[in-house]
Short mmCIF file of C-alpha atoms in Angstrom, two decimals:
data_model
loop_
_atom_site.label_atom_id
_atom_site.label_comp_id
_atom_site.label_asym_id
_atom_site.label_seq_id
_atom_site.Cartn_x
_atom_site.Cartn_y
_atom_site.Cartn_z
CA UNK A 1462 0.00 -0.03 0.00
CA UNK A 1463 2.73 2.46 0.99
CA UNK A 1464 4.67 1.65 -2.11
CA UNK A 1465 1.71 2.25 -4.36
CA UNK A 1466 1.17 5.62 -2.62
CA UNK A 1467 4.88 6.47 -3.14
CA UNK A 1468 4.70 5.79 -6.79
CA UNK A 1469 1.51 7.89 -7.29
CA UNK A 1470 3.05 10.71 -5.35
CA UNK A 1471 6.02 10.69 -7.77
CA UNK A 1472 3.61 10.80 -10.71
CA UNK A 1473 1.38 13.63 -9.60
CA UNK A 1474 4.06 15.70 -8.00
CA UNK A 1475 2.97 18.82 -6.19
CA UNK A 1476 -0.66 18.23 -7.07
CA UNK A 1477 -0.59 15.06 -4.92
CA UNK A 1478 -2.10 16.30 -1.71
CA UNK A 1479 -5.09 17.66 -3.59
CA UNK A 1480 -5.57 14.39 -5.53
CA UNK A 1481 -5.04 12.18 -2.38
CA UNK A 1482 -7.71 14.19 -0.52
CA UNK A 1483 -10.02 13.87 -3.56
CA UNK A 1484 -9.51 10.14 -3.62
CA UNK A 1485 -10.30 9.87 0.05
CA UNK A 1486 -13.45 11.92 -0.37
CA UNK A 1487 -14.51 9.53 -3.24
CA UNK A 1488 -13.71 6.57 -0.98
CA UNK A 1489 -16.33 7.94 1.57
CA UNK A 1490 -18.90 9.39 -0.73
CA UNK A 1491 -19.16 6.37 -3.25
CA UNK A 1492 -19.97 3.72 -0.61
CA UNK A 1493 -22.23 6.28 1.12
CA UNK A 1494 -24.29 6.67 -2.06
CA UNK A 1495 -24.41 2.99 -2.58
CA UNK A 1496 -25.59 2.64 1.09
CA UNK A 1497 -28.30 5.26 0.42
CA UNK A 1498 -29.55 3.32 -2.62
CA UNK A 1499 -29.68 0.00 -0.74
CA UNK A 1500 -31.11 1.60 2.41
CA UNK A 1501 -34.14 2.54 0.40
CA UNK A 1502 -34.35 -1.08 -0.88
CA UNK A 1503 -33.88 -2.41 2.69
CA UNK A 1504 -36.60 -0.01 3.85
CA UNK A 1505 -39.08 -1.28 1.31
CA UNK A 1506 -38.17 -4.93 1.87
CA UNK A 1507 -38.06 -4.80 5.63
CA UNK A 1508 -41.50 -2.77 5.97
CA UNK A 1509 -42.90 -5.14 3.46
CA UNK A 1510 -42.12 -8.23 5.48
CA UNK A 1511 -43.35 -6.55 8.53
CA UNK A 1512 -46.64 -5.84 6.92
CA UNK A 1513 -46.71 -9.40 5.43
CA UNK A 1514 -45.90 -8.38 1.86
CA UNK A 1515 -43.01 -9.26 -0.22
CA UNK A 1516 -41.76 -5.74 -1.27
CA UNK A 1517 -40.00 -5.05 -4.58
CA UNK A 1518 -39.12 -8.40 -6.26
CA UNK A 1519 -39.21 -7.73 -9.98
CA UNK A 1520 -36.04 -5.98 -11.07
CA UNK A 1521 -33.06 -8.32 -10.88
CA UNK A 1522 -32.80 -11.42 -8.71
CA UNK A 1523 -35.09 -10.95 -5.56
CA UNK A 1524 -35.41 -7.15 -6.58
CA UNK A 1525 -31.76 -6.49 -5.93
CA UNK A 1526 -31.55 -4.03 -8.85
CA UNK A 1527 -34.71 -1.98 -7.96
CA UNK A 1528 -32.52 0.96 -6.46
CA UNK A 1529 -30.57 1.14 -9.58
CA UNK A 1530 -33.68 1.13 -11.72
CA UNK A 1531 -35.24 4.03 -9.49
CA UNK A 1532 -32.07 5.97 -9.85
CA UNK A 1533 -32.09 5.68 -13.59
CA UNK A 1534 -35.75 6.58 -13.88
CA UNK A 1535 -35.23 9.80 -11.70
CA UNK A 1536 -32.26 10.68 -13.88
CA UNK A 1537 -34.33 10.54 -17.02
CA UNK A 1538 -37.16 12.54 -15.71
CA UNK A 1539 -37.61 16.18 -16.52
CA UNK A 1540 -36.87 18.78 -13.90
CA UNK A 1541 -39.89 21.02 -13.96
CA UNK A 1542 -39.33 24.68 -12.72
CA UNK A 1543 -42.78 26.18 -11.83
CA UNK A 1544 -43.67 29.53 -13.34
CA UNK A 1545 -42.95 32.28 -11.05
CA UNK A 1546 -40.45 30.27 -9.08
CA UNK A 1547 -37.24 32.01 -8.11
CA UNK A 1548 -35.12 29.84 -10.49
CA UNK A 1549 -31.73 30.28 -8.93
CA UNK A 1550 -32.85 29.55 -5.47
CA UNK A 1551 -35.02 26.81 -6.57
CA UNK A 1552 -32.04 24.93 -8.05
CA UNK A 1553 -29.76 25.98 -5.19
CA UNK A 1554 -32.03 24.46 -2.51
CA UNK A 1555 -31.23 20.71 -3.29
CA UNK A 1556 -27.53 21.52 -3.28
CA UNK A 1557 -27.87 23.28 0.15
CA UNK A 1558 -29.67 20.12 1.37
CA UNK A 1559 -27.01 17.57 0.20
CA UNK A 1560 -24.10 19.73 0.87
CA UNK A 1561 -24.04 19.56 4.59
CA UNK A 1562 -25.37 15.94 4.63
CA UNK A 1563 -22.12 14.91 2.81
CA UNK A 1564 -19.66 17.49 4.41
CA UNK A 1565 -20.39 16.16 8.01
CA UNK A 1566 -18.79 12.82 6.85
CA UNK A 1567 -15.38 14.51 6.67
CA UNK A 1568 -14.70 14.07 10.47
CA UNK A 1569 -16.50 10.61 11.02
CA UNK A 1570 -13.97 8.15 12.15
CA UNK A 1571 -14.33 4.57 10.75
CA UNK A 1572 -11.59 3.14 12.95
CA UNK A 1573 -8.99 4.66 15.10
CA UNK A 1574 -6.83 5.55 11.97
CA UNK A 1575 -9.44 5.64 9.28
CA UNK A 1576 -10.60 9.22 9.29
CA UNK A 1577 -10.43 11.89 6.60
CA UNK A 1578 -9.86 14.82 8.96
CA UNK A 1579 -9.03 13.99 12.60
CA UNK A 1580 -9.76 17.38 14.04
CA UNK A 1581 -10.02 18.33 17.70
CA UNK A 1582 -13.45 19.84 17.67
CA UNK A 1583 -15.02 17.16 15.43
CA UNK A 1584 -18.24 16.93 17.52
CA UNK A 1585 -18.69 20.77 17.30
CA UNK A 1586 -18.03 20.61 13.51
CA UNK A 1587 -20.77 17.95 13.06
CA UNK A 1588 -23.29 20.11 14.98
CA UNK A 1589 -22.25 23.27 13.06
CA UNK A 1590 -22.42 21.43 9.62
CA UNK A 1591 -25.72 19.60 10.13
CA UNK A 1592 -27.33 22.79 11.48
CA UNK A 1593 -27.05 24.15 7.95
CA UNK A 1594 -29.17 21.48 6.39
CA UNK A 1595 -32.39 23.33 7.18
CA UNK A 1596 -31.59 25.88 4.56
CA UNK A 1597 -32.23 23.51 1.74
CA UNK A 1598 -35.72 22.86 3.13
CA UNK A 1599 -36.71 26.47 3.90
CA UNK A 1600 -35.49 27.82 0.59
CA UNK A 1601 -37.04 24.79 -1.36
CA UNK A 1602 -40.45 25.82 0.16
CA UNK A 1603 -40.03 29.40 -0.50
CA UNK A 1604 -38.62 29.40 -4.04
CA UNK A 1605 -41.32 27.08 -5.28
CA UNK A 1606 -43.84 30.01 -5.28
CA UNK A 1607 -46.50 27.61 -3.89
CA UNK A 1608 -48.36 28.09 -0.60
CA UNK A 1609 -48.34 24.39 0.01
CA UNK A 1610 -44.63 23.97 -0.42
CA UNK A 1611 -44.04 27.20 1.58
CA UNK A 1612 -46.14 26.00 4.58
CA UNK A 1613 -44.51 22.70 4.35
CA UNK A 1614 -40.90 24.20 4.43
CA UNK A 1615 -41.91 26.33 7.53
CA UNK A 1616 -43.25 23.29 9.31
CA UNK A 1617 -40.14 21.30 8.53
CA UNK A 1618 -37.81 24.07 9.62
CA UNK A 1619 -39.64 24.75 12.91
CA UNK A 1620 -39.29 20.96 13.62
CA UNK A 1621 -35.73 20.79 12.80
CA UNK A 1622 -34.50 23.82 14.61
CA UNK A 1623 -36.46 22.55 17.80
CA UNK A 1624 -34.95 19.19 17.83
CA UNK A 1625 -31.55 20.43 17.17
CA UNK A 1626 -31.40 21.88 20.69
CA UNK A 1627 -32.10 18.54 22.39
CA UNK A 1628 -29.78 16.92 20.23
CA UNK A 1629 -27.01 19.49 21.04
CA UNK A 1630 -27.64 19.05 24.80
CA UNK A 1631 -27.45 15.26 24.38
CA UNK A 1632 -23.97 15.65 22.89
CA UNK A 1633 -22.91 17.95 25.77
CA UNK A 1634 -23.48 15.01 28.03
CA UNK A 1635 -21.23 12.82 25.79
CA UNK A 1636 -18.40 15.33 25.76
CA UNK A 1637 -18.66 15.75 29.59
CA UNK A 1638 -18.26 11.93 30.02
CA UNK A 1639 -15.49 11.65 27.47
CA UNK A 1640 -13.93 15.01 28.26
CA UNK A 1641 -13.11 15.52 24.58
CA UNK A 1642 -14.70 17.01 21.54
CA UNK A 1643 -12.79 14.57 19.36
CA UNK A 1644 -14.85 11.66 18.04
CA UNK A 1645 -11.83 9.35 17.91
CA UNK A 1646 -11.17 10.15 21.69
CA UNK A 1647 -14.83 9.74 22.61
CA UNK A 1648 -14.85 6.22 21.10
CA UNK A 1649 -11.60 5.47 22.87
CA UNK A 1650 -13.05 6.53 26.16
CA UNK A 1651 -15.69 3.94 25.81
CA UNK A 1652 -12.96 1.12 25.48
CA UNK A 1653 -14.26 -2.23 26.52
CA UNK A 1654 -17.48 -4.34 26.26
CA UNK A 1655 -20.90 -3.21 25.92
CA UNK A 1656 -21.23 -2.18 29.61
CA UNK A 1657 -18.64 0.45 29.46
CA UNK A 1658 -20.29 2.26 26.43
CA UNK A 1659 -22.07 5.45 27.09
CA UNK A 1660 -25.56 4.12 26.41
CA UNK A 1661 -25.68 2.91 30.06
CA UNK A 1662 -24.57 5.95 32.13
CA UNK A 1663 -26.15 8.34 29.64
CA UNK A 1664 -29.29 6.36 28.98
CA UNK A 1665 -31.81 9.25 28.91
CA UNK A 1666 -29.49 11.19 26.55
CA UNK A 1667 -29.14 8.09 24.39
CA UNK A 1668 -32.94 7.84 24.09
CA UNK A 1669 -33.30 11.61 23.41
CA UNK A 1670 -30.52 11.61 20.71
CA UNK A 1671 -32.06 8.63 18.98
CA UNK A 1672 -35.59 10.04 18.79
CA UNK A 1673 -34.30 13.57 18.18
CA UNK A 1674 -32.26 12.02 15.27
CA UNK A 1675 -35.57 10.55 13.85
CA UNK A 1676 -37.18 13.95 14.09
CA UNK A 1677 -34.22 15.78 12.49
CA UNK A 1678 -34.21 13.48 9.51
CA UNK A 1679 -38.01 13.85 9.18
CA UNK A 1680 -38.48 10.12 9.61
CA UNK A 1681 -41.63 8.49 10.85
CA UNK A 1682 -43.31 9.00 13.17
CA UNK A 1683 -42.26 12.57 12.76
CA UNK A 1684 -42.75 12.68 9.12
CA UNK A 1685 -45.37 15.42 8.89
CA UNK A 1686 -42.76 17.29 6.87
CA UNK A 1687 -43.37 15.13 3.85
CA UNK A 1688 -45.90 12.45 4.85
CA UNK A 1689 -45.29 10.58 1.47
CA UNK A 1690 -48.78 10.29 0.19
CA UNK A 1691 -51.12 12.27 2.53
CA UNK A 1692 -49.55 15.61 3.42
CA UNK A 1693 -48.05 18.02 0.96
CA UNK A 1694 -44.57 18.83 1.84
CA UNK A 1695 -41.83 21.27 0.94
CA UNK A 1696 -40.90 19.44 -2.16
CA UNK A 1697 -44.25 19.20 -4.04
CA UNK A 1698 -43.04 21.24 -6.84
CA UNK A 1699 -39.67 19.32 -7.36
CA UNK A 1700 -39.47 16.41 -9.91
CA UNK A 1701 -36.73 14.21 -11.35
CA UNK A 1702 -33.11 14.44 -10.03
CA UNK A 1703 -33.82 17.66 -8.02
CA UNK A 1704 -36.35 15.63 -5.95
CA UNK A 1705 -34.09 12.71 -5.76
CA UNK A 1706 -31.33 14.97 -4.26
CA UNK A 1707 -33.62 15.75 -1.35
CA UNK A 1708 -34.10 12.01 -0.80
CA UNK A 1709 -30.51 11.36 -1.13
CA UNK A 1710 -29.84 14.03 1.58
CA UNK A 1711 -32.40 12.56 3.88
CA UNK A 1712 -31.08 9.12 3.74
CA UNK A 1713 -27.49 10.28 3.97
CA UNK A 1714 -28.53 12.13 7.20
CA UNK A 1715 -30.27 9.05 8.47
CA UNK A 1716 -27.01 7.02 8.02
CA UNK A 1717 -25.15 9.94 9.69
CA UNK A 1718 -27.32 9.96 12.67
CA UNK A 1719 -27.05 6.17 12.95
CA UNK A 1720 -23.34 6.38 12.71
CA UNK A 1721 -23.15 9.18 15.43
CA UNK A 1722 -25.29 7.15 17.60
CA UNK A 1723 -23.06 4.17 17.22
CA UNK A 1724 -19.89 6.21 17.84
CA UNK A 1725 -21.07 8.16 20.88
CA UNK A 1726 -23.36 5.80 22.71
CA UNK A 1727 -22.69 2.21 21.30
CA UNK A 1728 -18.92 2.24 21.59
CA UNK A 1729 -18.02 2.67 17.86
CA UNK A 1730 -15.58 0.13 16.73
CA UNK A 1731 -15.28 -1.44 20.25
CA UNK A 1732 -16.37 -5.15 20.28
CA UNK A 1733 -19.65 -6.22 21.97
CA UNK A 1734 -17.68 -8.10 24.57
CA UNK A 1735 -14.05 -7.54 25.22
CA UNK A 1736 -12.89 -11.20 25.18
CA UNK A 1737 -12.20 -13.86 22.39
CA UNK A 1738 -13.71 -14.54 19.88
CA UNK A 1739 -15.45 -11.16 19.97
CA UNK A 1740 -12.43 -8.86 20.18
CA UNK A 1741 -10.62 -10.83 17.26
CA UNK A 1742 -13.23 -9.34 14.86
CA UNK A 1743 -12.02 -6.24 13.10
CA UNK A 1744 -13.40 -2.90 14.57
CA UNK A 1745 -14.76 -1.72 11.18
CA UNK A 1746 -17.14 -4.76 11.21
CA UNK A 1747 -18.51 -3.93 14.76
CA UNK A 1748 -19.07 -0.25 13.70
CA UNK A 1749 -20.96 -1.16 10.50
CA UNK A 1750 -23.08 -3.73 12.35
CA UNK A 1751 -24.08 -1.15 15.01
CA UNK A 1752 -24.92 1.33 12.24
CA UNK A 1753 -27.14 -1.21 10.52
CA UNK A 1754 -28.78 -1.97 13.89
CA UNK A 1755 -29.68 1.62 14.46
CA UNK A 1756 -30.88 1.94 10.78
CA UNK A 1757 -33.07 -1.17 11.32
CA UNK A 1758 -34.51 0.48 14.48
CA UNK A 1759 -35.41 3.52 12.30
CA UNK A 1760 -37.21 1.29 9.80
CA UNK A 1761 -38.90 -0.70 12.48
CA UNK A 1762 -40.24 2.53 14.15
CA UNK A 1763 -41.65 3.54 10.70
CA UNK A 1764 -43.50 0.26 10.46
CA UNK A 1765 -44.71 0.37 14.08
CA UNK A 1766 -45.73 3.86 15.22
CA UNK A 1767 -48.57 6.09 13.96
CA UNK A 1768 -47.62 9.56 13.00
CA UNK A 1769 -47.26 12.22 15.65
CA UNK A 1770 -49.67 15.27 15.50
CA UNK A 1771 -47.76 18.49 14.92
CA UNK A 1772 -48.48 20.06 18.36
CA UNK A 1773 -47.41 16.85 20.03
CA UNK A 1774 -44.04 16.93 18.09
CA UNK A 1775 -43.45 20.39 19.40
CA UNK A 1776 -44.48 19.43 22.87
CA UNK A 1777 -42.18 16.49 22.92
CA UNK A 1778 -39.31 18.47 21.73
CA UNK A 1779 -39.54 21.59 23.93
CA UNK A 1780 -41.35 20.34 26.95
CA UNK A 1781 -40.02 16.73 27.44
CA UNK A 1782 -36.54 16.33 25.63
CA UNK A 1783 -34.93 19.63 26.45
CA UNK A 1784 -35.80 19.41 30.24
CA UNK A 1785 -34.69 15.70 30.41
CA UNK A 1786 -31.31 16.60 28.82
CA UNK A 1787 -30.85 19.56 31.10
CA UNK A 1788 -31.54 17.51 34.22
CA UNK A 1789 -29.31 14.72 33.10
CA UNK A 1790 -26.39 16.99 32.34
CA UNK A 1791 -26.61 18.20 35.97
CA UNK A 1792 -26.83 14.67 37.29
CA UNK A 1793 -23.71 13.69 35.27
CA UNK A 1794 -21.86 16.77 36.44
CA UNK A 1795 -22.87 16.19 40.08
CA UNK A 1796 -21.94 12.52 39.92
CA UNK A 1797 -18.58 13.13 38.57
CA UNK A 1798 -17.73 14.93 41.84
CA UNK A 1799 -18.72 11.88 43.90
CA UNK A 1800 -16.64 8.72 44.48
CA UNK A 1801 -18.75 7.01 41.92
CA UNK A 1802 -17.65 9.45 39.11
CA UNK A 1803 -15.77 6.65 37.45
CA UNK A 1804 -19.06 5.15 36.45
CA UNK A 1805 -19.56 8.12 34.16
CA UNK A 1806 -16.26 8.10 32.38
CA UNK B 325 2.98 34.15 -0.88
CA UNK B 326 2.22 31.07 1.24
CA UNK B 327 -0.77 28.80 1.22
CA UNK B 328 -2.34 30.43 4.26
CA UNK B 329 -2.12 33.97 2.73
CA UNK B 330 -3.72 32.56 -0.53
CA UNK B 331 -6.67 31.12 1.54
CA UNK B 332 -7.00 34.37 3.45
CA UNK B 333 -7.30 36.49 0.29
CA UNK B 334 -9.58 33.99 -1.22
CA UNK B 335 -11.97 34.21 1.75
CA UNK B 336 -11.64 37.87 2.15
CA UNK B 337 -12.77 38.39 -1.44
CA UNK B 338 -15.74 36.32 -0.98
CA UNK B 339 -16.61 38.05 2.32
CA UNK B 340 -16.29 41.55 0.89
CA UNK B 341 -18.43 40.49 -2.13
CA UNK B 342 -21.09 38.96 0.05
CA UNK B 343 -21.18 41.99 2.42
CA UNK B 344 -21.57 44.21 -0.51
CA UNK B 345 -24.29 42.21 -1.96
CA UNK B 346 -26.10 42.17 1.34
CA UNK B 347 -26.74 45.93 1.10
CA UNK B 348 -27.20 46.08 -2.68
CA UNK B 349 -29.15 43.01 -3.38
CA UNK B 350 -32.77 43.97 -4.55
CA UNK B 351 -34.55 41.06 -2.94
CA UNK B 352 -34.50 40.86 0.78
CA UNK B 353 -34.27 37.03 0.77
CA UNK B 354 -31.31 37.14 -1.52
CA UNK B 355 -29.69 39.75 0.92
CA UNK B 356 -30.37 37.36 3.80
CA UNK B 357 -28.72 34.60 1.84
CA UNK B 358 -25.68 36.71 1.16
CA UNK B 359 -25.48 37.49 4.81
CA UNK B 360 -25.40 33.75 5.43
CA UNK B 361 -22.52 33.49 2.99
CA UNK B 362 -20.70 36.35 4.76
CA UNK B 363 -21.08 34.61 8.14
CA UNK B 364 -19.77 31.37 6.59
CA UNK B 365 -16.71 32.84 5.14
CA UNK B 366 -16.12 34.78 8.27
CA UNK B 367 -16.07 31.53 10.09
CA UNK B 368 -13.56 30.40 7.62
CA UNK B 369 -11.30 33.38 8.41
CA UNK B 370 -11.53 32.56 12.18
CA UNK B 371 -10.55 28.94 11.49
CA UNK B 372 -7.33 30.51 9.84
CA UNK B 373 -6.68 32.24 13.17
CA UNK B 374 -6.90 28.82 14.94
CA UNK B 375 -10.16 29.97 16.67
CA UNK B 376 -12.09 26.84 15.83
CA UNK B 377 -14.54 27.09 18.74
CA UNK B 378 -15.52 30.70 17.72
CA UNK B 379 -15.81 29.75 14.09
CA UNK B 380 -17.92 26.64 14.50
CA UNK B 381 -20.22 28.57 17.14
CA UNK B 382 -20.62 31.33 14.52
CA UNK B 383 -21.79 28.75 12.00
CA UNK B 384 -23.94 26.93 14.67
CA UNK B 385 -25.69 30.03 16.36
CA UNK B 386 -25.74 32.67 13.48
CA UNK B 387 -26.21 30.38 10.44
CA UNK B 388 -28.09 27.48 12.08
CA UNK B 389 -30.35 29.47 14.29
CA UNK B 390 -30.40 33.23 13.99
CA UNK B 391 -30.41 33.42 10.19
CA UNK B 392 -33.06 30.80 9.86
CA UNK B 393 -35.47 32.74 11.96
CA UNK B 394 -34.42 35.86 10.00
CA UNK B 395 -35.24 34.17 6.76
CA UNK B 396 -38.71 33.15 8.23
CA UNK B 397 -39.51 36.79 9.04
CA UNK B 398 -38.27 38.09 5.72
CA UNK B 399 -40.13 35.38 3.70
CA UNK B 400 -43.34 36.02 5.56
CA UNK B 401 -43.34 39.75 5.28
CA UNK B 402 -45.11 41.00 2.27
CA UNK B 403 -42.34 43.57 1.20
CA UNK B 404 -43.05 46.26 -1.37
CA UNK B 405 -39.65 46.83 -2.78
CA UNK B 406 -40.70 49.92 -4.87
CA UNK B 407 -42.01 51.61 -1.71
CA UNK B 408 -38.82 50.86 0.21
CA UNK B 409 -36.77 52.50 -2.42
CA UNK B 410 -38.77 55.84 -2.10
CA UNK B 411 -37.21 56.63 1.14
CA UNK B 412 -33.64 56.22 -0.28
CA UNK B 413 -32.73 59.91 -0.92
CA UNK B 414 -34.35 61.22 2.33
CA UNK B 415 -32.54 58.82 4.42
CA UNK B 416 -29.25 59.10 2.62
CA UNK B 417 -27.78 61.96 4.59
CA UNK B 418 -28.36 60.33 8.01
CA UNK B 419 -27.18 56.91 6.82
CA UNK B 420 -24.09 58.49 5.16
CA UNK B 421 -23.25 60.18 8.48
CA UNK B 422 -23.46 57.03 10.59
CA UNK B 423 -21.48 55.08 7.88
CA UNK B 424 -18.68 57.57 7.83
CA UNK B 425 -18.53 57.75 11.68
CA UNK B 426 -18.39 53.92 11.89
CA UNK B 427 -15.64 53.91 9.22
CA UNK B 428 -13.56 56.45 11.23
CA UNK B 429 -14.05 54.47 14.48
CA UNK B 430 -12.96 51.25 12.88
CA UNK B 431 -9.83 52.76 11.27
CA UNK B 432 -9.01 54.20 14.80
CA UNK B 433 -9.37 50.86 16.47
CA UNK B 434 -7.21 49.17 13.72
CA UNK B 435 -4.49 51.75 13.50
CA UNK B 436 -4.14 53.21 17.03
CA UNK B 437 -5.47 50.81 19.62
CA UNK B 438 -4.91 47.80 17.57
CA UNK B 439 -1.15 48.06 17.27
CA UNK B 440 -0.75 45.78 20.26
CA UNK B 441 -3.44 43.40 18.93
CA UNK B 442 -2.43 43.06 15.31
CA UNK B 443 1.22 43.58 15.09
CA UNK B 444 2.41 40.27 16.46
CA UNK B 445 0.69 37.27 14.76
CA UNK B 446 2.29 34.30 16.11
CA UNK B 447 1.25 30.58 15.52
CA UNK B 448 0.23 28.53 18.57
CA UNK B 449 2.02 25.53 19.77
CA UNK B 450 1.02 22.14 18.23
CA UNK B 451 -1.08 21.03 21.10
CA UNK B 452 -3.07 24.16 21.42
CA UNK B 453 -6.91 23.70 21.69
CA UNK B 454 -8.84 26.87 21.37
CA UNK B 455 -11.95 25.35 22.77
CA UNK B 456 -10.17 24.12 25.92
CA UNK B 457 -8.35 27.41 26.38
CA UNK B 458 -11.54 29.48 26.03
CA UNK B 459 -13.50 27.15 28.36
CA UNK B 460 -10.68 27.51 31.01
CA UNK B 461 -10.62 31.30 30.80
CA UNK B 462 -14.50 31.66 30.88
CA UNK B 463 -15.00 29.42 33.95
CA UNK B 464 -12.05 30.64 35.94
CA UNK B 465 -10.74 34.21 35.39
CA UNK B 466 -13.93 35.56 33.73
CA UNK B 467 -16.51 33.47 35.54
CA UNK B 468 -18.57 36.46 36.97
CA UNK B 469 -18.75 38.55 33.87
CA UNK B 470 -19.60 35.35 31.90
CA UNK B 471 -22.39 34.50 34.42
CA UNK B 472 -23.65 37.98 34.51
CA UNK B 473 -24.00 38.05 30.70
CA UNK B 474 -25.92 34.74 30.84
CA UNK B 475 -28.21 36.16 33.36
CA UNK B 476 -28.81 39.10 31.24
CA UNK B 477 -29.72 36.97 28.29
CA UNK B 478 -31.99 34.95 30.34
CA UNK B 479 -33.84 38.03 31.59
CA UNK B 480 -34.11 39.05 27.85
CA UNK B 481 -35.61 35.67 26.88
CA UNK B 482 -38.21 35.76 29.85
CA UNK B 483 -39.10 39.28 28.89
CA UNK B 484 -39.58 38.44 25.28
CA UNK B 485 -41.78 35.55 26.09
CA UNK B 486 -43.84 37.64 28.60
CA UNK B 487 -44.36 40.37 26.04
CA UNK B 488 -45.55 38.07 23.23
CA UNK B 489 -47.56 35.66 25.31
CA UNK B 490 -51.25 35.93 24.75
CA UNK B 491 -53.69 33.73 26.51
CA UNK B 492 -56.12 32.75 23.67
CA UNK B 493 -59.63 31.81 24.87
CA UNK B 494 -61.51 29.07 23.38
CA UNK B 495 -58.64 26.90 22.46
CA UNK B 496 -59.23 23.09 22.20
CA UNK B 497 -56.03 22.51 24.15
CA UNK B 498 -55.69 19.05 25.75
CA UNK B 499 -53.36 17.91 28.59
CA UNK B 500 -51.46 14.94 27.39
CA UNK B 501 -50.76 13.74 30.88
CA UNK B 502 -54.64 13.64 31.52
CA UNK B 503 -55.22 11.89 28.28
CA UNK B 504 -52.79 9.17 29.02
CA UNK B 505 -54.27 8.63 32.60
CA UNK B 506 -57.69 8.37 31.33
CA UNK B 507 -59.59 5.21 32.49
CA UNK B 508 -62.34 3.34 30.54
CA UNK B 509 -64.99 4.38 33.13
CA UNK B 510 -64.33 8.08 32.22
CA UNK B 511 -65.30 7.58 28.60
CA UNK B 512 -67.52 4.59 28.35
CA UNK B 513 -70.75 3.75 30.18
CA UNK B 514 -71.64 0.13 30.00
CA UNK B 515 -75.36 -0.36 30.09
CA UNK B 516 -77.05 -3.72 30.86
CA UNK B 517 -79.91 -4.35 28.55
CA UNK B 518 -81.81 -7.54 28.51
CA UNK B 519 -82.55 -9.17 25.16
CA UNK B 520 -85.93 -8.36 23.68
CA UNK B 521 -88.04 -10.84 22.09
CA UNK B 522 -89.42 -10.30 18.53
CA UNK B 523 -93.11 -9.50 18.28
CA UNK B 524 -93.45 -8.38 21.85
#
């Protein structure tokens, strides 16, 4: 591996750092996009089986090529721009939705060494970047020049901004326990089996983060934002690839929330039990299986729970989650001063 | 010219352009979006100064929260752009006066008082963490000013809510705790009715 890099370095000369970074970005984004494609397939299949249906099974063996066919179909469709729409912002909105969803992956560690940018404030960076995702939605709603899309955009933005606060406070608990903002350090602080991970001492924050993550990404049961067939959402006026980009962003955000949950509360690449044969399995495998587990939970919730009413969504965010996180942060801070403080590290 | 300087001029150009467009853009929503761009590039400049905490907080607070609410308001207002332009010439003298005053003040700060601030740019040691250093200073040396500022903000929040809170009458508000606690007997009355024979 190092020899190959040396040869390439000689070939590209001074442009090498740029090309090497580009290659690393592609190495993250390409599997992510494939993951998004097959997450939609998994969603349709899993919910299908939960509802005693078969799900997509026509394109390719057992329907395995369905997401590829969907992508092709969306690529071929015309992108309609409504009359009276603000054309520049209308086309900018999907870009602003997918940009943050992908940029956040720059600091996500996949193993202690495998991380694009191992910066000190990576937790803060993720919070900052993901907070910009709301612009895509607000602007899409406004630029469409349609009252339905506008109201949908407002509804979505209010929901996202509300749940961001609870999510941020949940992360404060994590950084108190790990005493670091660096994601690699946070995972290292959870070294050991499943009982040394943070889901146990920070259990209320874990639950708050998981549910806020659902609300952030507009997943069921908090999907009043789009409500696929019943409620008109911010993207009614979008078609073809412009519409697909919003969906790509939503699913990339879902995978991001699942990955962050695994890293911060489920021990990241630490094995389930810290003895053989569990700790002989590579860490990357553990991380992936935790991410898949959390994603499965998301799909399971969608198949199980009825949709929340909008005022109930707001009540849950502001009157339940934010007080719970505030109280638990104080509890963690106070407990760290007692002889039992080691339980929270 | 080293790489850092190149990045600085790149960001500074975008920042100046965005700042100019904030005041010259015809549409208020466009102006607000240019302000977002200005904040974002400003955060980039702060990153160059190794002030990563301030940079990311700028993105998180100003772009992620303040400007979103700003956009909300601008989008909902039914602005008459032509009417707004009418006041341009009558407001110009006052605006020009305030603008020139601010320019003089800023140049004074940068040339006279700023000599000690700006003249010695030195890089930090490798292990320097801006976040940790700021946290240490805020919670030790400057704990009272910091807490005072926090209390003032809290008072402002309470005041804003108190001013805008209107108790509406006739809402169908429901108490979820009560809804969850409800028993069958509160809603359903079982009536025992003997079966009736046909033709009686």
